[in-house]
Short mmCIF file of C-alpha atoms and ligand atoms in Angstrom, two decimals:
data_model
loop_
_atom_site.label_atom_id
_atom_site.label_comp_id
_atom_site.label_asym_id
_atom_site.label_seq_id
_atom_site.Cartn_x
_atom_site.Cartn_y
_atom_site.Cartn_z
CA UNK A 1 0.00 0.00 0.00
CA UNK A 2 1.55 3.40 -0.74
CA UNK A 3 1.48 6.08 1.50
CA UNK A 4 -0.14 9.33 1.55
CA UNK A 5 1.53 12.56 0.35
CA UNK A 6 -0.21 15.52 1.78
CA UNK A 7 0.57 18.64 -0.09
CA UNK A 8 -0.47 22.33 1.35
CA UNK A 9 -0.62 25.54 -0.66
CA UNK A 10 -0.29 28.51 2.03
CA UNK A 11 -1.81 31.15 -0.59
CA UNK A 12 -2.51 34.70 0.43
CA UNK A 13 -5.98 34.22 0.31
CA UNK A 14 -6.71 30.29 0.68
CA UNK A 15 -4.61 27.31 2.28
CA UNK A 16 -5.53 24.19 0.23
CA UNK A 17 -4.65 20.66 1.03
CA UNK A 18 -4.56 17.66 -0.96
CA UNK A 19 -4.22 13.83 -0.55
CA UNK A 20 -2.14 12.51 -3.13
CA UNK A 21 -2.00 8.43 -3.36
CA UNK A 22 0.58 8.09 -5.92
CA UNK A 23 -0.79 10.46 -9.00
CA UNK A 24 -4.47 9.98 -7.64
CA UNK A 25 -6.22 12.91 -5.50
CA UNK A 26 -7.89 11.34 -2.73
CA UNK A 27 -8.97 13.77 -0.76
CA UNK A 28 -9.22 18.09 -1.07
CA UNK A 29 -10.16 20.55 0.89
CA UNK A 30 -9.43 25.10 1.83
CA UNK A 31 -10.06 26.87 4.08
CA UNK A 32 -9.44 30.89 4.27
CA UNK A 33 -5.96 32.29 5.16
CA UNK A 34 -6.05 33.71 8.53
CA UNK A 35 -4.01 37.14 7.98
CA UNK A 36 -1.55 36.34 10.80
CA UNK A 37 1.17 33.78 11.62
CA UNK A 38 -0.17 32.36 14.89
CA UNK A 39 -3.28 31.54 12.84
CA UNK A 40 -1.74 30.34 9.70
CA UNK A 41 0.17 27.87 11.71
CA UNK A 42 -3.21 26.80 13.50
CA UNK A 43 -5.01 26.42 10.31
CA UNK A 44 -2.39 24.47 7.91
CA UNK A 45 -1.83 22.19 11.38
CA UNK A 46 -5.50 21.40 11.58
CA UNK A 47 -6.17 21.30 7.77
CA UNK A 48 -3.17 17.88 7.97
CA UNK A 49 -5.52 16.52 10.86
CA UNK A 50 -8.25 16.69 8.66
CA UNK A 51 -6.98 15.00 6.15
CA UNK A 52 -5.51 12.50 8.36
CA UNK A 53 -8.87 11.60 9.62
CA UNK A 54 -10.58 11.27 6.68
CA UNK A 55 -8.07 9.14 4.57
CA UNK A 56 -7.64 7.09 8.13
CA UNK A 57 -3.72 6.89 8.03
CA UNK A 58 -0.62 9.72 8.46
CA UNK A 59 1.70 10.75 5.70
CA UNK A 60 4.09 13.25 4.40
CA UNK A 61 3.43 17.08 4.52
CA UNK A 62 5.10 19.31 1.88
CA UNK A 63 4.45 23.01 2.32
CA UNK A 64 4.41 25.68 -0.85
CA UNK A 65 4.59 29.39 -0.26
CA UNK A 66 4.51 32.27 -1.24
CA UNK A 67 8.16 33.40 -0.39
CA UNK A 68 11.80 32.16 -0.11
CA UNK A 69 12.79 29.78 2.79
CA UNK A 70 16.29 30.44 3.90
CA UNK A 71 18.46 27.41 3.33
CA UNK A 72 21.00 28.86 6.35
CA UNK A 73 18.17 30.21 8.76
CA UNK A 74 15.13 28.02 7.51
CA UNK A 75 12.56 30.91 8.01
CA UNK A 76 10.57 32.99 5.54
CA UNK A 77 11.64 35.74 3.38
CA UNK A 78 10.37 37.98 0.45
CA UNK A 79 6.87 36.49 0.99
CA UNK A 80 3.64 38.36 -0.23
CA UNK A 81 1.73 37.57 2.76
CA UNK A 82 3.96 39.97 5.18
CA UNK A 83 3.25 38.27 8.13
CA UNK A 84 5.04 34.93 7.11
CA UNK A 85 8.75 37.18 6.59
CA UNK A 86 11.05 36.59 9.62
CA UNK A 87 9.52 33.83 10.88
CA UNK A 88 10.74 29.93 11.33
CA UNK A 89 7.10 28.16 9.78
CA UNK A 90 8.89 25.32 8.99
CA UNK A 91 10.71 24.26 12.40
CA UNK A 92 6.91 25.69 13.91
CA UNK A 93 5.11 23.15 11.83
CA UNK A 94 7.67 20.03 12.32
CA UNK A 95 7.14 20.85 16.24
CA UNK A 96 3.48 20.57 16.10
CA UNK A 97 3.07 17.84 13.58
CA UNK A 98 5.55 15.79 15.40
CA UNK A 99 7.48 15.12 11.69
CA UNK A 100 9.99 16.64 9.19
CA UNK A 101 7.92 18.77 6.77
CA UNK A 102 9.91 20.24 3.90
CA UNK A 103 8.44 23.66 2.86
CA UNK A 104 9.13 25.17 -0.96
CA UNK A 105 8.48 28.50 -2.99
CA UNK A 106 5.22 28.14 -5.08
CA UNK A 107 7.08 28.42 -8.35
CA UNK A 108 9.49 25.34 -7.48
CA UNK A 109 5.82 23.78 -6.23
CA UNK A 110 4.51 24.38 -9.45
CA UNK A 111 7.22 22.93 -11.81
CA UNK A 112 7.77 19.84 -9.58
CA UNK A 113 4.12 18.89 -9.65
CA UNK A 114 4.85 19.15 -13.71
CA UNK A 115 8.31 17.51 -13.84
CA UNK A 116 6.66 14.51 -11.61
CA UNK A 117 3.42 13.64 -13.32
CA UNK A 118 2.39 16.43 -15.53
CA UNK A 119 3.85 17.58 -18.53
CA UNK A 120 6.89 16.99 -18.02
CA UNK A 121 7.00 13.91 -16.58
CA UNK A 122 10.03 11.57 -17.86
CA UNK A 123 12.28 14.37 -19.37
CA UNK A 124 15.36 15.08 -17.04
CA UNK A 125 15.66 18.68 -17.08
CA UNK A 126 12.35 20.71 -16.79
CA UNK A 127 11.99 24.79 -16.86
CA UNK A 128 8.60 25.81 -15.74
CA UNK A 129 7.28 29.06 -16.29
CA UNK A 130 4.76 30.84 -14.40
CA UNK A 131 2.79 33.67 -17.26
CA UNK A 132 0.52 35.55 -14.72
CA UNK A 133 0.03 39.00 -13.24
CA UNK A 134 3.88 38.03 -12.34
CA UNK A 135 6.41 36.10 -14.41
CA UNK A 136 8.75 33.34 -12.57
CA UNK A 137 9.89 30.13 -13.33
CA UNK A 138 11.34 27.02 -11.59
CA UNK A 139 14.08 24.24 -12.37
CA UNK A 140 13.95 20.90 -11.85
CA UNK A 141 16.51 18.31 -12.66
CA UNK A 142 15.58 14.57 -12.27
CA UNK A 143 12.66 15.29 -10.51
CA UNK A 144 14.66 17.99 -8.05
CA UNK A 145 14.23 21.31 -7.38
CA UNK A 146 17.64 23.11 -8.48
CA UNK A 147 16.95 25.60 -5.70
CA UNK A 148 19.93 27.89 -6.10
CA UNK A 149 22.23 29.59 -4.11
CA UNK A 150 20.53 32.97 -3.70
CA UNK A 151 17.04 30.86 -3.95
CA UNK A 152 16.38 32.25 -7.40
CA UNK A 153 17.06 29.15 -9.77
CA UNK A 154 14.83 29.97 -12.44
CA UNK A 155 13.60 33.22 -11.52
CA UNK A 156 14.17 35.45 -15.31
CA UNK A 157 11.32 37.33 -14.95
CA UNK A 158 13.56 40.37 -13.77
CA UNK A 159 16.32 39.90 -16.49
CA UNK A 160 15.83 42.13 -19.25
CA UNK A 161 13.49 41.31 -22.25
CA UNK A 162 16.61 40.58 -24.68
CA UNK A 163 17.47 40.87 -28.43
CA UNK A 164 15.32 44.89 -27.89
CA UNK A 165 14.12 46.31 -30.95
CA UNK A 166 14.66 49.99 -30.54
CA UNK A 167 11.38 50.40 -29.99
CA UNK A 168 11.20 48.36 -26.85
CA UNK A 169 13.82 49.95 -25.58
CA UNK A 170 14.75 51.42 -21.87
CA UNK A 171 10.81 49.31 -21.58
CA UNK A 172 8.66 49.87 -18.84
CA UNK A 173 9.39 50.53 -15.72
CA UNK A 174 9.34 47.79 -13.41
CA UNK A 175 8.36 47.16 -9.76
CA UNK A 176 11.69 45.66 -8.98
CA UNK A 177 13.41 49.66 -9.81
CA UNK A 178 14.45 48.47 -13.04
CA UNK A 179 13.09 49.02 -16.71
CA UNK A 180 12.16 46.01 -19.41
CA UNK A 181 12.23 43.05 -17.33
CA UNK A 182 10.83 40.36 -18.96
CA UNK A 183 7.94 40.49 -16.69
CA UNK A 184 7.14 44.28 -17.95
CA UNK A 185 6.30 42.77 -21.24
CA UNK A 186 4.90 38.50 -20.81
CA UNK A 187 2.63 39.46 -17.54
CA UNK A 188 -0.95 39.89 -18.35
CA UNK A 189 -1.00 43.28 -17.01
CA UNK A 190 2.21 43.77 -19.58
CA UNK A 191 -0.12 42.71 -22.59
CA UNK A 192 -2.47 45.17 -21.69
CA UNK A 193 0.31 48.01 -21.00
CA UNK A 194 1.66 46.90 -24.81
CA UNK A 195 -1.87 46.74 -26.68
CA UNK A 196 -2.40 50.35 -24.44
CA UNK A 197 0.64 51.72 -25.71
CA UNK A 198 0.64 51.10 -29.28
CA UNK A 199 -3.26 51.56 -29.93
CA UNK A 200 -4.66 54.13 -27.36
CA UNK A 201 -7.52 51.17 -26.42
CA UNK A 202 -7.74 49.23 -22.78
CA UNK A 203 -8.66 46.07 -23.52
CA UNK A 204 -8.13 42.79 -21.26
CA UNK A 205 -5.95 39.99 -22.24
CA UNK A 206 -9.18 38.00 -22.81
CA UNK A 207 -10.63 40.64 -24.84
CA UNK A 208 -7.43 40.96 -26.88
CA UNK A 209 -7.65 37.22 -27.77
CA UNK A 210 -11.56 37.22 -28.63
CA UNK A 211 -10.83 40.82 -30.86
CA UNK A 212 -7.73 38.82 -32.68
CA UNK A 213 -10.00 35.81 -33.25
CA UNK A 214 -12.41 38.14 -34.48
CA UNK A 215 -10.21 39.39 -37.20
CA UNK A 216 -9.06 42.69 -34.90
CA UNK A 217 -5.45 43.51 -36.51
CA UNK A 218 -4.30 45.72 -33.79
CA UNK A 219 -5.04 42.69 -31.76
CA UNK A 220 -3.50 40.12 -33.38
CA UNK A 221 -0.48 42.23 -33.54
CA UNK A 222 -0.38 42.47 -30.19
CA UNK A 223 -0.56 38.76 -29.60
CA UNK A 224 2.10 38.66 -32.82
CA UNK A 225 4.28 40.77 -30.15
CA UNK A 226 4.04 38.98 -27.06
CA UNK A 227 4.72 35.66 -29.26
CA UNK A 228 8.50 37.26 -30.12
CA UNK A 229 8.60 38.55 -26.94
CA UNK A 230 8.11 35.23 -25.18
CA UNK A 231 10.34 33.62 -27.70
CA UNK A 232 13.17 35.82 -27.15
CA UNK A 233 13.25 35.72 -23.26
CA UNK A 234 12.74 31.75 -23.52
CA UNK A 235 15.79 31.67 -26.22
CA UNK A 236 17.78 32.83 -23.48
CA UNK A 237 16.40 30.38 -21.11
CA UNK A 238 17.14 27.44 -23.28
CA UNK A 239 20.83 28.72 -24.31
CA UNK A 240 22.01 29.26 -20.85
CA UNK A 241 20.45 25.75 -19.24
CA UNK A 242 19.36 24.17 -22.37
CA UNK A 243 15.99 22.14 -20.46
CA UNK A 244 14.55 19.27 -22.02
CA UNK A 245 11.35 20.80 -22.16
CA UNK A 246 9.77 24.19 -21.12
CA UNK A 247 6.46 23.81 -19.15
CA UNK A 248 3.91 27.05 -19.81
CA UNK A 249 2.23 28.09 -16.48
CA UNK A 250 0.10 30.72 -15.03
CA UNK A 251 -3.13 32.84 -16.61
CA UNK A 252 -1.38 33.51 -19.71
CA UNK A 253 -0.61 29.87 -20.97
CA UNK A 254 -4.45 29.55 -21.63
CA UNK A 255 -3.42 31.85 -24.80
CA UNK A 256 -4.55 29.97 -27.61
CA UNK A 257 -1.88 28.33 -29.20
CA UNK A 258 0.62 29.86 -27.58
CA UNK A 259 3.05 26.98 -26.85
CA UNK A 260 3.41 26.00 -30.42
CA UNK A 261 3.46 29.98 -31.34
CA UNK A 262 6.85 30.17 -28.69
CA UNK A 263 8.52 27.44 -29.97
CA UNK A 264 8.71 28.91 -33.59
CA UNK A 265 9.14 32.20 -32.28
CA UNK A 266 12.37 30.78 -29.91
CA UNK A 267 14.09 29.19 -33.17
CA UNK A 268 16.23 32.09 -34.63
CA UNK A 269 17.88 32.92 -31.28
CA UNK A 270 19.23 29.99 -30.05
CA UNK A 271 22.57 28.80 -30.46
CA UNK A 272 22.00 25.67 -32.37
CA UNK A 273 20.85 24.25 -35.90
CA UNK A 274 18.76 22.27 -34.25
CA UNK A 275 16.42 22.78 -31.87
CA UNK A 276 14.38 19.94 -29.74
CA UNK A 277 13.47 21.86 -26.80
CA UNK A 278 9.81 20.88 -25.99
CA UNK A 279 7.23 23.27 -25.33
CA UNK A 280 4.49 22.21 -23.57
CA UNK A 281 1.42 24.01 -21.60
CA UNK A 282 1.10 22.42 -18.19
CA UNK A 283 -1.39 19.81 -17.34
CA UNK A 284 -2.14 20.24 -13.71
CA UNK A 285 -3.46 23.76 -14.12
CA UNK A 286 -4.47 25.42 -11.15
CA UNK A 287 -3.65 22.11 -8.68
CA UNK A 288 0.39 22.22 -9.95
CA UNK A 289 1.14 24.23 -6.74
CA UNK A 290 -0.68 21.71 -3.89
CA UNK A 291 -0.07 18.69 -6.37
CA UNK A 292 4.08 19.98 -6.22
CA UNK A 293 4.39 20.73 -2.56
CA UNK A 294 3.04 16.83 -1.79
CA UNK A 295 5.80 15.64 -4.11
CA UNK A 296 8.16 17.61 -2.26
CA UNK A 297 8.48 13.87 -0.91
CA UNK A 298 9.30 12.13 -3.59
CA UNK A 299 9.03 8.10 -4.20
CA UNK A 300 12.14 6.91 -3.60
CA UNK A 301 12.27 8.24 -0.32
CA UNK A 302 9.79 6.12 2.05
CA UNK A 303 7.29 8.27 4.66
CA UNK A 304 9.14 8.68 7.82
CA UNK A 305 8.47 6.01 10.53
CA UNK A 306 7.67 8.26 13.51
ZN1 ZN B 401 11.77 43.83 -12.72
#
């Protein structure tokens, strides 16, 4: 009989937690993130009892969130939800649950749950991508999370957008103090500032895609520009780490066609004849970041015997 894999996504708004029994989902359930960390701790410890009870037996616990763990210190660090910085969750939550718990960024959640069993399941090196109101990225390698030694493996949404035309050049300025990051232009709110800038019109990303499919030409060149855009900065992806395959992720992979749109686009810029790199959109969708933090125990390591 295998064991359980729990898997808990502390989100700013909602802590979810999953049963995983190998690749199977046995058992789901949120509840709302209290906005402090006494109560957070609380709530992700009672949401494993719950689970416990109804599956009837113990088993891992994997944490994602969203923020950095130290590697040195173990606590929490450049985390959205404010009142998570500073502070050790992850000895808090092996003290209470009476077990080691291993706790991971969401991004490195979300491209583990891919590499294991999604869409990138049996290729070696795996680059995830996360195309949202942010842009991030993971790295896994055989099924590992290449963490990094400043805990940014992965993380290109703040390099700059490169091969600029001159027109995309010094870029938008950027929340980070710099100008053309990557994210200024692939983030949905970037598609919006682009289609803004060069037509005078506000439209959403989904009502750029339903104006190109209607035949809009302002919109489809707006989708023609994110297409190079997201080519280039992936170009530079693949000739720096050269991944197996390239996993889409976040709001923005739902763009129609957009993986096979990338790969063309990534062609000319990199450094080889031949290219192979896989693009792929992920398959776990919204679930990639609870489905990645339960495989933060991975199978070849047996649940611990407490
Ligand atoms: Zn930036």
């Amino acid at each position: 009989m295998t064991a359980i894999r729990i898997g808990i996504d502390l989100g700013g708004t909602k802590i979810e937690g999953i049963a995983l029994a190998g690749s199977e989902e046995r058992f789901r359930h949120r509840v709302t993130t209290p906005r402090d960390y006494e109560g957070s701790l609380a709530a992700i410890v009672d949401l494993v009892a719950l689970i416990e009870h109804a599956m009837g037996e113990r088993g891992t616990v994997g944490v994602g969130i969203p923020g950095m763990i130290s590697q040195r210190t173990g606590v929490v660090k450049n985390a959205n939800s404010t009142w998570l910085i500073g502070k050790p969750l992850g000895a808090a939550l092996e003290e209470r649950l009476g077990r080691p718990v291993r706790l991971m960024n969401d991004a490195n959640c979300f491209v583990l749950s891919e590499a294991t069993d999604g869409a990138g399941a049996g290729y070696d090196c795996v680059f995830g991508v996360i195309l949202g109101t942010g842009v991030g990225g993971g790295i896994t390698i055989g099924r590992r999370v290449h963490v990094g030694a400043n805990l940014i493996g992965g993380e290109w949404g703040h390099n700059p957008l490169p091969w600029p035309q001159p027109a995309e050049l010094p870029g938008p300025p950027c929340y980070c103090g710099r100008q053309g990051c990557n994210e200024t232009f692939l983030s949905g709110p970037g598609m919006e500032h682009d289609h803004r800038a060069h037509t005078g019109v506000s439209r959403s990303t989904h009502e750029i895609v339903q104006a190109a499919r209607a035949g809009d030409a302002d919109a489809g060149a707006t989708l023609a520009r994110y297409h190079d855009r997201l080519g280039r900065g992936l170009a530079a992806v693949v000739n720096l780490l050269d991944p197996d395959v390239i996993v889409l992720g976040g709001g923005m992979s739902n763009l129609p066609g957009l993986e096979r749109a990338v790969a063309e686009a990534m062609r000319p810029h990199v450094f080889s004849d031949v290219v192979d790199t896989v693009v792929r959109r992920n398959v776990h969708g919204d679930s990639s970041g609870v489905r990645g933090a339960a495989w933060l125990w991975p199978d070849e390591e047996p649940a611990p015997a407490h």
